[in-house]
mmCIF file of C-alpha atoms and ligand atoms in Angstrom:
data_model
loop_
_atom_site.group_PDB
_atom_site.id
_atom_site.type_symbol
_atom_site.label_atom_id
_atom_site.label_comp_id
_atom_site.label_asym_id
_atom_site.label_seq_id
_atom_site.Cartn_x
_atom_site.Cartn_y
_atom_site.Cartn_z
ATOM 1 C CA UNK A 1 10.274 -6.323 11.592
ATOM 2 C CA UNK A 2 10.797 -9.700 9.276
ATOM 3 C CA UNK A 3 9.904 -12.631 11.074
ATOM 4 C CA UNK A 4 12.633 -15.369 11.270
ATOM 5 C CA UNK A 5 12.168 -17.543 8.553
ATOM 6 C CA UNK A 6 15.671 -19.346 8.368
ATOM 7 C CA UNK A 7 16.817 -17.899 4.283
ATOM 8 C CA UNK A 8 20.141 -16.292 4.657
ATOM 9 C CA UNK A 9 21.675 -12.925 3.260
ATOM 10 C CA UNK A 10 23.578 -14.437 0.722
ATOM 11 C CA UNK A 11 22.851 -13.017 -2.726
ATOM 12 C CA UNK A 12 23.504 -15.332 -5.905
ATOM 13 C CA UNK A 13 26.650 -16.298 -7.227
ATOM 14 C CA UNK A 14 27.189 -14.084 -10.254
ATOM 15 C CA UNK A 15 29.763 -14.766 -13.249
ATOM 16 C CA UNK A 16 32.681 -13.243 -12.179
ATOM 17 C CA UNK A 17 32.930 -10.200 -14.851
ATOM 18 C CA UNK A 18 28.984 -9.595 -15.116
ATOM 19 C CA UNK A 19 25.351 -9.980 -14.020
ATOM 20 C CA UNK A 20 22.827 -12.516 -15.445
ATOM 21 C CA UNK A 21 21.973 -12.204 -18.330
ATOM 22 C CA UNK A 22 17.801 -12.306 -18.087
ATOM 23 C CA UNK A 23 14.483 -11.777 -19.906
ATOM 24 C CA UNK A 24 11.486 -11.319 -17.685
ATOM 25 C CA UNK A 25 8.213 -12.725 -18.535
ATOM 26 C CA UNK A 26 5.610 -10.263 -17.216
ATOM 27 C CA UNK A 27 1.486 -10.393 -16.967
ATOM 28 C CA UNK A 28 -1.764 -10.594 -14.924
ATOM 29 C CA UNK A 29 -2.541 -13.728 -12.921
ATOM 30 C CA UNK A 30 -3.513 -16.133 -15.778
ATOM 31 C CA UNK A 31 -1.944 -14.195 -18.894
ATOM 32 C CA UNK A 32 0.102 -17.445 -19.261
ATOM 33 C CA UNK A 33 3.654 -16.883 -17.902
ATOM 34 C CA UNK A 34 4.284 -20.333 -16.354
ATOM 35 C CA UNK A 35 2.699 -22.069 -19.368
ATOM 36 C CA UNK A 36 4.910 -19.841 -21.824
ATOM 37 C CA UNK A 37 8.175 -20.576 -19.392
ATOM 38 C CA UNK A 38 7.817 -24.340 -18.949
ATOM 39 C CA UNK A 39 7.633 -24.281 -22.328
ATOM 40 C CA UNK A 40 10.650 -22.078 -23.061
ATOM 41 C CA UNK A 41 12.829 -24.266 -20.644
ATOM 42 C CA UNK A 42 12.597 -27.191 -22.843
ATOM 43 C CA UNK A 43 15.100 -24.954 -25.130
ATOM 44 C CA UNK A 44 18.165 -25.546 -24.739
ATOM 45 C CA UNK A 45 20.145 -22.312 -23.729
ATOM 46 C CA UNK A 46 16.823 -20.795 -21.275
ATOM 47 C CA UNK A 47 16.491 -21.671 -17.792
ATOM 48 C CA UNK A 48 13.117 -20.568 -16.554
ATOM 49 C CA UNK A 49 12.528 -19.243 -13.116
ATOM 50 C CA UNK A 50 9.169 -18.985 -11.789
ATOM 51 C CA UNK A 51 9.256 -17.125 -8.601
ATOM 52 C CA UNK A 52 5.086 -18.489 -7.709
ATOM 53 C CA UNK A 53 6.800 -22.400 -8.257
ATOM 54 C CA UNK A 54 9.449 -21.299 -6.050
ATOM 55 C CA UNK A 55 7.439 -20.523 -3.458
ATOM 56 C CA UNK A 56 4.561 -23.318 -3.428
ATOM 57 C CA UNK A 57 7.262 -25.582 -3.000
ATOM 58 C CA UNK A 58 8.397 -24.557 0.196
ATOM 59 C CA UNK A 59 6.860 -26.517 2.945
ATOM 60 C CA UNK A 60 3.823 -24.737 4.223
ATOM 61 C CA UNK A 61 4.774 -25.914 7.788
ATOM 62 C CA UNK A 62 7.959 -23.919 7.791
ATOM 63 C CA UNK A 63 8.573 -20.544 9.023
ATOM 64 C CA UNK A 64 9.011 -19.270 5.795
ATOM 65 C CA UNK A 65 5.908 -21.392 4.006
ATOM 66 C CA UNK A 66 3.706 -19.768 6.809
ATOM 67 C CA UNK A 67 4.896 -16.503 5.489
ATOM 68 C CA UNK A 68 4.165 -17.270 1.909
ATOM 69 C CA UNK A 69 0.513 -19.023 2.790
ATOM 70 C CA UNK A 70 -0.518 -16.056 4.810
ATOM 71 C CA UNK A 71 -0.024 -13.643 1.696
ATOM 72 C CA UNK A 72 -0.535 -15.696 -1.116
ATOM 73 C CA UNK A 73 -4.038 -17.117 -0.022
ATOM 74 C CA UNK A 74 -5.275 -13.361 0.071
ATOM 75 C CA UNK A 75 -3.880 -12.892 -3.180
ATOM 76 C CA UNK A 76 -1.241 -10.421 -1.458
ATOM 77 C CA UNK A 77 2.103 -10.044 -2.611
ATOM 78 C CA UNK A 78 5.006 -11.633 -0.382
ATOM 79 C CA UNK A 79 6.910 -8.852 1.300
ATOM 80 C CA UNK A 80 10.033 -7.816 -1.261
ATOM 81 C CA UNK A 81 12.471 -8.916 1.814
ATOM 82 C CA UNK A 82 11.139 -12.350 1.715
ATOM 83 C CA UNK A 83 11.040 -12.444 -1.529
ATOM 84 C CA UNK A 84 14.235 -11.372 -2.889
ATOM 85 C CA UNK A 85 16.169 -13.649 -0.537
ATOM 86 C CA UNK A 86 14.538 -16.330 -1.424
ATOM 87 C CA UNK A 87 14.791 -16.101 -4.766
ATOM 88 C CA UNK A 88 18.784 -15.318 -4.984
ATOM 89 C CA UNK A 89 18.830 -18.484 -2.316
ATOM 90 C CA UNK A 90 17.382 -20.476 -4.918
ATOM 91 C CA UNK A 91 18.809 -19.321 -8.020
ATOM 92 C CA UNK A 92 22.136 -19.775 -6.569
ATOM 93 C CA UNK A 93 21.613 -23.178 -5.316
ATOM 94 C CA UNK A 94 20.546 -24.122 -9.224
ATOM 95 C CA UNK A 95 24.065 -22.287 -10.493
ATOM 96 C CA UNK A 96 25.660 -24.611 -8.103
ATOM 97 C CA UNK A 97 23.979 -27.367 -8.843
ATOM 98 C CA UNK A 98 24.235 -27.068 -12.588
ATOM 99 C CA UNK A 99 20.805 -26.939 -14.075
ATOM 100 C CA UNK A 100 21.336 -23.027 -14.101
ATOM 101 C CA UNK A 101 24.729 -22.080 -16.021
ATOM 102 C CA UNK A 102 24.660 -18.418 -16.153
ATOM 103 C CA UNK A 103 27.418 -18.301 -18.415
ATOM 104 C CA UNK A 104 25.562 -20.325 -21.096
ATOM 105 C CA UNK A 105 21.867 -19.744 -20.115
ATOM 106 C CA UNK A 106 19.419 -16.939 -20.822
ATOM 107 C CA UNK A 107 17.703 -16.768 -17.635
ATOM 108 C CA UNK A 108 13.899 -16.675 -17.972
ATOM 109 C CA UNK A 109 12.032 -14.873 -14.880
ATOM 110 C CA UNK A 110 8.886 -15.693 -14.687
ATOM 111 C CA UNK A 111 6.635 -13.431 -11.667
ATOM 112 C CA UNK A 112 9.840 -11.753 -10.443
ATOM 113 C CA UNK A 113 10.376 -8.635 -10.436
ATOM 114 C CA UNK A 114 6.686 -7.878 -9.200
ATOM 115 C CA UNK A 115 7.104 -4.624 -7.518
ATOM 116 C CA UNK A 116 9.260 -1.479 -8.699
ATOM 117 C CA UNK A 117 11.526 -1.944 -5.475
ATOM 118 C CA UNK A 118 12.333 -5.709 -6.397
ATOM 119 C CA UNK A 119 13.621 -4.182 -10.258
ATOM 120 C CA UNK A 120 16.099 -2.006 -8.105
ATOM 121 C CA UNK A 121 17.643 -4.518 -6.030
ATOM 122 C CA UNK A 122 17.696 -6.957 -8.971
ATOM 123 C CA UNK A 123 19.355 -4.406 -11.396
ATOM 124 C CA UNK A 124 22.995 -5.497 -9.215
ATOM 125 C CA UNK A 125 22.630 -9.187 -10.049
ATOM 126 C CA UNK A 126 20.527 -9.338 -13.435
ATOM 127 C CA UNK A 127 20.963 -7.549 -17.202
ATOM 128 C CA UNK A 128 17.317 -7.218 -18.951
ATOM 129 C CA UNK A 129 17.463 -8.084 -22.095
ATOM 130 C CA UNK A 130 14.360 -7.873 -22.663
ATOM 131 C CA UNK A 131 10.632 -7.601 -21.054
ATOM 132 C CA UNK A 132 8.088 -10.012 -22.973
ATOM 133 C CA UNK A 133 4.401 -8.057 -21.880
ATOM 134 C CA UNK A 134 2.051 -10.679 -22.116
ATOM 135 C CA UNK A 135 -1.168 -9.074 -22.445
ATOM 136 C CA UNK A 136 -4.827 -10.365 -22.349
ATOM 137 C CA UNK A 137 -7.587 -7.592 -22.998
ATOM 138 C CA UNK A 138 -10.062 -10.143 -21.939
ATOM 139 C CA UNK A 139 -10.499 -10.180 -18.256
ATOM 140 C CA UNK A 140 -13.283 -12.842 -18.816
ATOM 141 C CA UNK A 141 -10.668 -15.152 -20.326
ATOM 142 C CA UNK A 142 -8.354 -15.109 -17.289
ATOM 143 C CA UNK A 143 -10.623 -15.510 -14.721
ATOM 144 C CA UNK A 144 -12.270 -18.677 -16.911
ATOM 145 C CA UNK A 145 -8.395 -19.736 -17.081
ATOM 146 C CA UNK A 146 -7.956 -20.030 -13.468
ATOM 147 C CA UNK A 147 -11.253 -21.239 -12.839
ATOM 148 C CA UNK A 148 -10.579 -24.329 -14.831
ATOM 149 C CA UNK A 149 -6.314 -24.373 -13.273
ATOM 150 C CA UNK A 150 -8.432 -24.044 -9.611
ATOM 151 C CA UNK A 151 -10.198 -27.287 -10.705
ATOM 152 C CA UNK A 152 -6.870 -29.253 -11.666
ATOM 153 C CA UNK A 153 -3.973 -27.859 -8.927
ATOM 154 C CA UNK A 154 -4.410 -27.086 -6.003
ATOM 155 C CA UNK A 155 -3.830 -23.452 -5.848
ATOM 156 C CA UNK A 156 -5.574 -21.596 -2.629
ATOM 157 C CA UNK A 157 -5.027 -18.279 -4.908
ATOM 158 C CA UNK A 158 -6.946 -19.676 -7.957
ATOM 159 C CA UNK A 159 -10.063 -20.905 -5.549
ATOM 160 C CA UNK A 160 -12.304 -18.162 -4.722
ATOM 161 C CA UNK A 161 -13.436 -15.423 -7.272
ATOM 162 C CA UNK A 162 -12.626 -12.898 -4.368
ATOM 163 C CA UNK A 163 -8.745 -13.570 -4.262
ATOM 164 C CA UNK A 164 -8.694 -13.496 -7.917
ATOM 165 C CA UNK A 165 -9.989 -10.007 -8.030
ATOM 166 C CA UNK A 166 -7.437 -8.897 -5.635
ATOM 167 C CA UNK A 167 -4.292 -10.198 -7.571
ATOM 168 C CA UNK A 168 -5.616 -8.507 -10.292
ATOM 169 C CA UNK A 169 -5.661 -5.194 -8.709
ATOM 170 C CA UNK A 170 -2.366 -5.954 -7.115
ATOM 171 C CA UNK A 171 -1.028 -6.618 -10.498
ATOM 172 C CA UNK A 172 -2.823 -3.355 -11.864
ATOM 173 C CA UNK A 173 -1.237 -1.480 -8.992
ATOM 174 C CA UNK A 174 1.895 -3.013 -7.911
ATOM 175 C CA UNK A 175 3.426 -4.607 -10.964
ATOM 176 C CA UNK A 176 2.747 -3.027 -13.681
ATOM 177 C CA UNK A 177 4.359 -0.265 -13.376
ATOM 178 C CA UNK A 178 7.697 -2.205 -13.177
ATOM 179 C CA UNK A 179 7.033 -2.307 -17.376
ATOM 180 C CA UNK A 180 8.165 1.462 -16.801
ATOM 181 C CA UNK A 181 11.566 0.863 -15.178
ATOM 182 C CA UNK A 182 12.610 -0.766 -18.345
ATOM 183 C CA UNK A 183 13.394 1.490 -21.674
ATOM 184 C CA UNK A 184 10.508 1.238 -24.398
ATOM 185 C CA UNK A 185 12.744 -0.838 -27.119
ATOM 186 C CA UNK A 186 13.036 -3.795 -24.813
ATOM 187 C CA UNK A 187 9.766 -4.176 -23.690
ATOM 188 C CA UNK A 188 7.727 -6.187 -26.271
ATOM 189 C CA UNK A 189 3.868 -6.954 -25.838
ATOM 190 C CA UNK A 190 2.802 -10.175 -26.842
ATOM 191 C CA UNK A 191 -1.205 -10.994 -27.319
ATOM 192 C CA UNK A 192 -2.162 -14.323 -24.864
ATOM 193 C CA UNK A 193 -5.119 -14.705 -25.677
ATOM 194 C CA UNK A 194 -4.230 -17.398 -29.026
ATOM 195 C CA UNK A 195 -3.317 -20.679 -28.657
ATOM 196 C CA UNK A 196 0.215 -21.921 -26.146
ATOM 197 C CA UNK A 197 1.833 -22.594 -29.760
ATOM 198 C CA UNK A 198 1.076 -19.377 -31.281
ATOM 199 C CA UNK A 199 1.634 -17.314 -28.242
ATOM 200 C CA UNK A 200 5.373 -19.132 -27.749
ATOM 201 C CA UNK A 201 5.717 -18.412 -31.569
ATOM 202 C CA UNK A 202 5.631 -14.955 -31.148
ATOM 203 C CA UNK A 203 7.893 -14.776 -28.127
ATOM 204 C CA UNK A 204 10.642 -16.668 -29.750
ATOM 205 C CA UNK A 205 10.188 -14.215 -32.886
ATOM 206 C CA UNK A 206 11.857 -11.731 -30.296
ATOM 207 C CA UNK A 207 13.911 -14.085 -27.820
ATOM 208 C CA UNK A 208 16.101 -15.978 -30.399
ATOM 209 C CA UNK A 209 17.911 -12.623 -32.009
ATOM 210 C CA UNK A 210 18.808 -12.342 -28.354
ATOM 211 C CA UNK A 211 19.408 -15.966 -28.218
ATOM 212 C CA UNK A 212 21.829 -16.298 -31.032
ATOM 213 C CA UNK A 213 23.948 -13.374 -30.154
ATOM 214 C CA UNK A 214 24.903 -15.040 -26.679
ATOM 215 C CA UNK A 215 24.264 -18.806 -27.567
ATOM 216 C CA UNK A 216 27.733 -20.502 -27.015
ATOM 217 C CA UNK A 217 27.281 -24.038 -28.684
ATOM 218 C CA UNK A 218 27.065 -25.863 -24.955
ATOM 219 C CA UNK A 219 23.791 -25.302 -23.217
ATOM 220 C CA UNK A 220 21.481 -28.332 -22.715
HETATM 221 P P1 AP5 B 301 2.356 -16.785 -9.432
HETATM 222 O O1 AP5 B 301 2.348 -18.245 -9.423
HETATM 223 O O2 AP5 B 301 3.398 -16.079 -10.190
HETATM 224 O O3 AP5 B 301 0.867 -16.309 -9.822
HETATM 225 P P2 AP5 B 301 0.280 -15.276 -10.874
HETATM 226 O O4 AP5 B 301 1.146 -14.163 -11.345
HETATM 227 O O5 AP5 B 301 -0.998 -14.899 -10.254
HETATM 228 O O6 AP5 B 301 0.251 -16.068 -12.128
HETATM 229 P P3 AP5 B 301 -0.519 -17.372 -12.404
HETATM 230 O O7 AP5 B 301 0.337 -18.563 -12.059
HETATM 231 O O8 AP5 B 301 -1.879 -17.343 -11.776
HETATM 232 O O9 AP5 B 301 -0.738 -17.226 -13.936
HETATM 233 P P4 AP5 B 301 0.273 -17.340 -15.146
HETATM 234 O O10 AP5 B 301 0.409 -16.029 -15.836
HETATM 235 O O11 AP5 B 301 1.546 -18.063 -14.787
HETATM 236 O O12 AP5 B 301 -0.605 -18.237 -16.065
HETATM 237 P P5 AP5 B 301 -0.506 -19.800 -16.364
HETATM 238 O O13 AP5 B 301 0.516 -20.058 -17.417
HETATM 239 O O14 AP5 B 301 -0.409 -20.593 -15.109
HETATM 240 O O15 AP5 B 301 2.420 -16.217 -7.936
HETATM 241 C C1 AP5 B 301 1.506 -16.674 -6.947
HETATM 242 C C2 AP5 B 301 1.602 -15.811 -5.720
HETATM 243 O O16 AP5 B 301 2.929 -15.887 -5.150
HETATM 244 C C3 AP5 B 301 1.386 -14.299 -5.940
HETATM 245 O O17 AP5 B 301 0.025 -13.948 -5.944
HETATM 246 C C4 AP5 B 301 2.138 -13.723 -4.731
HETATM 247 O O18 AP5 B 301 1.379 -13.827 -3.571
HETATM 248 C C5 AP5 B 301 3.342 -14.652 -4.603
HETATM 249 N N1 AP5 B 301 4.505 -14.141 -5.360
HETATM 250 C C6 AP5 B 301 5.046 -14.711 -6.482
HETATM 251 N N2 AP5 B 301 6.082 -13.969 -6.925
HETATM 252 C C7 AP5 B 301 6.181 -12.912 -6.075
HETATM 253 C C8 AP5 B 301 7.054 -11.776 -6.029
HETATM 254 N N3 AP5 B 301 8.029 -11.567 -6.922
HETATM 255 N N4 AP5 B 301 6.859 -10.868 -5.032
HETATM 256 C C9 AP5 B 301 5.873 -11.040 -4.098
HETATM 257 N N5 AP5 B 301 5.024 -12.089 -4.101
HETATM 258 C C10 AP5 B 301 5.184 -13.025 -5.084
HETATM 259 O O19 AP5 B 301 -1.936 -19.992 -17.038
HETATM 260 C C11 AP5 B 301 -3.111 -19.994 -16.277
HETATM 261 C C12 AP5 B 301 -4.046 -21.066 -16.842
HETATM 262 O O20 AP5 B 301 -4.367 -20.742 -18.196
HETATM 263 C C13 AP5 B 301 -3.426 -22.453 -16.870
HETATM 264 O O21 AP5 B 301 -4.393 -23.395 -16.494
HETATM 265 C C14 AP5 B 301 -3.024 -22.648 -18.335
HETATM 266 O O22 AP5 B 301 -3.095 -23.996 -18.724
HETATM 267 C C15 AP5 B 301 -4.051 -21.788 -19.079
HETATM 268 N N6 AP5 B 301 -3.456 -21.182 -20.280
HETATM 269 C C16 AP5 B 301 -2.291 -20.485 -20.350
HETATM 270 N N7 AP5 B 301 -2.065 -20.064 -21.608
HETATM 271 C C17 AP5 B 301 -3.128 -20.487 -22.350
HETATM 272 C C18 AP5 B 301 -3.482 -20.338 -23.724
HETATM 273 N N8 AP5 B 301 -2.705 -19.670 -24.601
HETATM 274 N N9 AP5 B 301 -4.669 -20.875 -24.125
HETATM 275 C C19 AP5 B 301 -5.458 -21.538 -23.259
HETATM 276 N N10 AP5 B 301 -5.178 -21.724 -21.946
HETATM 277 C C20 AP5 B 301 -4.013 -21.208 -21.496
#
């Protein structure tokens, strides 16, 4: 049974006639989704979502941060109950705040959906656009990625070689096959491995068609 952890039931607020519009940034630990999505929500017209943010800033002391440190520092994914609660807590707290407007926004998910269950229950309150695939053939790269991230944050997942492993084979297992609840023509594979300019290049060669069709003039 889910442990208490105080997030309530309530999904997000939706615009009245139809469900966010989204693109989902998908990849292995270290393929460079939250580097490609802060970078993205400097655009005006994306708000980026990072579900792994989301979570290391809940405090670690609450039920809910207990939850989150227990799975995350084995490099286990949160259960989808947790998870999806969670994150339509906190994406409707940023459409009622303002810094999300769904109606003018392209909303950027960044680590969410991460299991094929979590695509189903999102399908009611998001529209995929489009999947970006970032892809890194070069396991060596990653792990020498996070290595050097362990070094600067403070990341528990990031800190031993072990964990590391295991969120690999969680993403091998678990998330990847989300790329196949999505039709071929909107999932697009970008290559990671070149530099944070070239890589964002790319991913705005196939996000601002998208943009321009719903861009109405007043994001930002
Ligand atoms: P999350 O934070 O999403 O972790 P992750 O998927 O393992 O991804 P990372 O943050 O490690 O890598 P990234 O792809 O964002 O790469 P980054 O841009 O940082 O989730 C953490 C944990 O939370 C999960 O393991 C799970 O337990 C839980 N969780 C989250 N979402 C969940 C969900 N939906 N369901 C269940 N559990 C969930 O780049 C990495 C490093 O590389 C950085 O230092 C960066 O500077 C560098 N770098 C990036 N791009 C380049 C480049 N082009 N050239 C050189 N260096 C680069």
């Amino acid at each position: 049974m889910a442990r208490s952890t105080g997030i309530s039931d309530r999904l997000p607020k939706q615009p009245a006639d139809h469900r966010y519009r989204a693109v989902l940034l998908l990849g292995a630990p270290g393929s460079g989704k939250g580097t490609q999505g802060g970078i993205l929500k400097n655009i005006p017209g994306f708000f980026h979502f990072s579900m792994g943010d989301a979570l290391r800033n809940i405090d670690i002391h609450s039920p809910l941060g207990k939850v989150f440190y227990d799975y995350t520092s084995r490099g286990e994914l949160v259960p989808d109950e947790y998870v999806i609660k969670f994150w339509a807590m906190t994406l409707d707290a940023h459409a009622t705040l303002g810094d999300f407007k769904p109606l003018a926004d392209l909303l950027v998910l960044d680590g969410i959906p991460r299991t094929l269950n979590q695509a189903k229950i999102m399908e009611k309150y998001i529209d995929v656009l489009k999947v970006i695939h970032l892809v890194c053939r070069d396991e060596k790269v990653m792990f020498e990625r996070l290595r050097r991230r362990a070094l600067k944050e403070n990341r528990v997942d990031d800190a031993d070689e072990k964990v590391i492993r295991r969120r690999l084979k969680v993403y091998e297992e678990s998330t990847k096959p989300v790329l196949d609840n999505y039709p071929g023509d909107k999932v697009t594979e970008v290559e990671s491995q070149g530099s944070p300019a070239r890589v964002v290049f790319d991913i705005l060669k196939v996000l601002s068609p998208i943009q321009d069709q719903h861009y109405t003039g007043v994001a930002g």
